[in-house]
CSV table of C-alpha atoms in Angstrom, one decimal:
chain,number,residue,atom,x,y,z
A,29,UNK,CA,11.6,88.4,-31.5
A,30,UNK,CA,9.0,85.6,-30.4
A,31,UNK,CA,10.1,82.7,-28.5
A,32,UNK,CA,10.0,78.9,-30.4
A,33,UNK,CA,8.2,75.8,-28.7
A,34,UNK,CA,9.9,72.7,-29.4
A,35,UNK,CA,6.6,70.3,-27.8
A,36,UNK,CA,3.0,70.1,-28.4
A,37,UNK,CA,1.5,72.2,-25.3
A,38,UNK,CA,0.9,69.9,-22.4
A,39,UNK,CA,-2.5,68.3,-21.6
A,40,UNK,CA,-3.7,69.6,-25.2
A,41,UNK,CA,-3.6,66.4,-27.1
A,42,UNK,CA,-3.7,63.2,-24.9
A,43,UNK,CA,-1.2,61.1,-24.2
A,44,UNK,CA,2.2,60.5,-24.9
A,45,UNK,CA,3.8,57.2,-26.3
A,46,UNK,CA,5.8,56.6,-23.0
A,47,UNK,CA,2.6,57.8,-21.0
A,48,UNK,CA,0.9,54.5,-22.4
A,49,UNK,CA,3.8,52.6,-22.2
A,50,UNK,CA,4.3,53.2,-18.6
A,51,UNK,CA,0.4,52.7,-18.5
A,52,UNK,CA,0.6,49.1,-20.0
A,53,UNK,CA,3.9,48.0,-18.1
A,54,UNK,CA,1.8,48.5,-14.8
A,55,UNK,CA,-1.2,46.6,-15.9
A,56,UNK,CA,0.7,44.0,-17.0
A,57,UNK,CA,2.8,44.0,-13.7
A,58,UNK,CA,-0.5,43.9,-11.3
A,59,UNK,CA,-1.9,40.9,-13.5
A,60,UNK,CA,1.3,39.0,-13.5
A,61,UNK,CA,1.7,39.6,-9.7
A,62,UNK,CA,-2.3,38.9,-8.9
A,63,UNK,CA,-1.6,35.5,-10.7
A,64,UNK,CA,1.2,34.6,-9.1
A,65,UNK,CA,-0.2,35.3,-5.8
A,66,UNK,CA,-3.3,33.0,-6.6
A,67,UNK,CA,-0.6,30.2,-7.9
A,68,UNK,CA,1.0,30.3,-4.6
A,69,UNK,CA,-2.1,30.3,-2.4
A,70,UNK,CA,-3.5,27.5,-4.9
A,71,UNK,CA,-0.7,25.3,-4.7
A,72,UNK,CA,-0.9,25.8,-0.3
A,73,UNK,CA,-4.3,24.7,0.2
A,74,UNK,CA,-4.0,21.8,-2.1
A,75,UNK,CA,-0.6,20.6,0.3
A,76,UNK,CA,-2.9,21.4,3.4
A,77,UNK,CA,-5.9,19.8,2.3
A,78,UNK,CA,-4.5,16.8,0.8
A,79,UNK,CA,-2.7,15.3,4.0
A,80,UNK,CA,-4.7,12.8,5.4
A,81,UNK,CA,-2.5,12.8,8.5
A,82,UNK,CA,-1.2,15.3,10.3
A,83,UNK,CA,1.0,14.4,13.4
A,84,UNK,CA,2.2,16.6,16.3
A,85,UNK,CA,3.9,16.1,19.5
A,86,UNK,CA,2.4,17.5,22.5
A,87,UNK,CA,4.6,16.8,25.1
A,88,UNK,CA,7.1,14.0,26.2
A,89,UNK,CA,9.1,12.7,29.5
A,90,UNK,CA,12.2,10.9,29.7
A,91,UNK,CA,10.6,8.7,32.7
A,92,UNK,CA,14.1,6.4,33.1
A,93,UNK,CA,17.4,5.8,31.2
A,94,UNK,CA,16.0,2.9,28.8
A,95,UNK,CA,12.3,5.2,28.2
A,96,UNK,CA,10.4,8.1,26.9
A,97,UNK,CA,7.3,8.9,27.3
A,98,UNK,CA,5.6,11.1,24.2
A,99,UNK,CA,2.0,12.4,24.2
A,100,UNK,CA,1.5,12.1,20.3
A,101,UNK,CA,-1.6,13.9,18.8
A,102,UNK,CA,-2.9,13.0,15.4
A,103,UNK,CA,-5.6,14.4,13.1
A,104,UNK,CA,-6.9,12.4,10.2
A,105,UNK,CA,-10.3,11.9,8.2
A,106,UNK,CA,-12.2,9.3,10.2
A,107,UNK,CA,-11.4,6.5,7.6
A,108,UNK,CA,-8.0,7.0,7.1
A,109,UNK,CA,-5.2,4.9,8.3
A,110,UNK,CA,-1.2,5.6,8.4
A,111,UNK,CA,2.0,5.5,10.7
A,112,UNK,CA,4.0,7.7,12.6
A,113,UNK,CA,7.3,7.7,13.3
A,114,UNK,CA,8.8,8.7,16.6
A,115,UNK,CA,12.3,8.8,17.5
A,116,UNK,CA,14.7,9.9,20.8
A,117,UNK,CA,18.0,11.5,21.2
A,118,UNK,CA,20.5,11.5,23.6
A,119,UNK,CA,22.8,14.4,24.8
A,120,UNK,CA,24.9,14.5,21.7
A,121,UNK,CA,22.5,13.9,19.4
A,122,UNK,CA,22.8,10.4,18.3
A,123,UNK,CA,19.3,8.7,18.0
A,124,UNK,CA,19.1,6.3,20.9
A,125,UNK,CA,15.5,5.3,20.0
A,126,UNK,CA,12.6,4.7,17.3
A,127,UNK,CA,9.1,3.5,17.3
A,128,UNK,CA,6.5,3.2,14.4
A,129,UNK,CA,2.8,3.7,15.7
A,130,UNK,CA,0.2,2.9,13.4
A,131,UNK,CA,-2.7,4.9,13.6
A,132,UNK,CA,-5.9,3.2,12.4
A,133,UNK,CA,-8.3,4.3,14.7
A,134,UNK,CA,-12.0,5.2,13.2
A,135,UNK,CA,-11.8,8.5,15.0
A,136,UNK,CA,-11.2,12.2,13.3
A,137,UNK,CA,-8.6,13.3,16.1
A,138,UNK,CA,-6.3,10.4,18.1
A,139,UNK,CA,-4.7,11.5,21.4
A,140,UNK,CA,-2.3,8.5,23.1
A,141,UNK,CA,0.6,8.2,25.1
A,142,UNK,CA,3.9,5.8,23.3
A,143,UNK,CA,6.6,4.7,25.5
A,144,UNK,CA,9.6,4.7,23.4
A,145,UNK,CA,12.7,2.4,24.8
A,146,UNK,CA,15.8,4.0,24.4
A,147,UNK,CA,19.2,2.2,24.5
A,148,UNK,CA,20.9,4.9,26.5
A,149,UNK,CA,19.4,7.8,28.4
A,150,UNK,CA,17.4,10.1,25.9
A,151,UNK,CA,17.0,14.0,26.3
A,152,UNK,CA,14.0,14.6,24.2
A,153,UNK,CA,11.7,12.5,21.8
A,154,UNK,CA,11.0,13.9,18.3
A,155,UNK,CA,8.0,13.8,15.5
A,156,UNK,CA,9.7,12.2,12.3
A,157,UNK,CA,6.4,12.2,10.5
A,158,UNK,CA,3.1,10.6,9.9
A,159,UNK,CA,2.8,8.9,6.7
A,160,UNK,CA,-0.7,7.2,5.1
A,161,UNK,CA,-1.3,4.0,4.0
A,162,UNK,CA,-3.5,3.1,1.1
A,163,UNK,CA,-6.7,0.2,1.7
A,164,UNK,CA,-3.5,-2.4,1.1
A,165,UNK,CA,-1.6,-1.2,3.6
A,166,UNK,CA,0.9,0.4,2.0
A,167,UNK,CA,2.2,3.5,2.4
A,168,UNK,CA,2.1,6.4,0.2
């Protein structure tokens, strides 16, 4: 008695339906995730590159109980102006101190020194945030 084959013999006639299935899922999968990858990194350097300020706090010094020293650090494009906003906290956490500096210097990179007055002694001093301000003088 001879044996019955229920398939087509394998590698004889190409590819099956679910071969080319599986085939097109993948594809579709690698450009789906390649574009969502680009979205992402799109959507990172336009935040990075469209700050015109960018604050950060290099050190600070609580130098008595009504002050606080804070060596602020600010990068900018040479004609842009803004604020930052520094504050100071006390031992529990309840803001004891605030101070707006405006930054309008016609330098790329401004380095000073604030002295924040405190209304009871502070344990730290804090970056809120640098904000721009249009040719007006209004923030954005």
């Amino acid at each position: 008695m001879a044996a019955v084959r229920d398939g087509l013999p394998d590698g004889r006639y190409g590819r099956t339906a679910d071969e080319r299935a599986d085939r097109k899922l993948k594809v579709i999968g690698a450009v789906l995730g390649a574009a969502l990858v680009a979205v992402i990194a799109w959507f990172g350097i336009s935040y990075i590159t469209g700050q015109d300020l960018s604050g950060r706090l290099v050190s600070y010094k609580v130098v008595s109980d009504t002050a606080v020293q804070a060596h602020l650090e600010v990068v900018k494009d040479a004609d842009a102006k803004g604020v930052c906003t520094l504050r100071s906290q006390s031992a529990d956490g309840a803001e004891v101190g605030r101070k707006d500096v405006p930054v309008d210097q016609a330098k790329g990179q401004v380095d000073t020194v604030i002295t924040i007055r405190t209304t009871a002694r502070a344990t730290n001093a804090e970056l809120v945030g640098c904000t721009a301000s249009d040719a007006s003088g209004a923030s954005t």
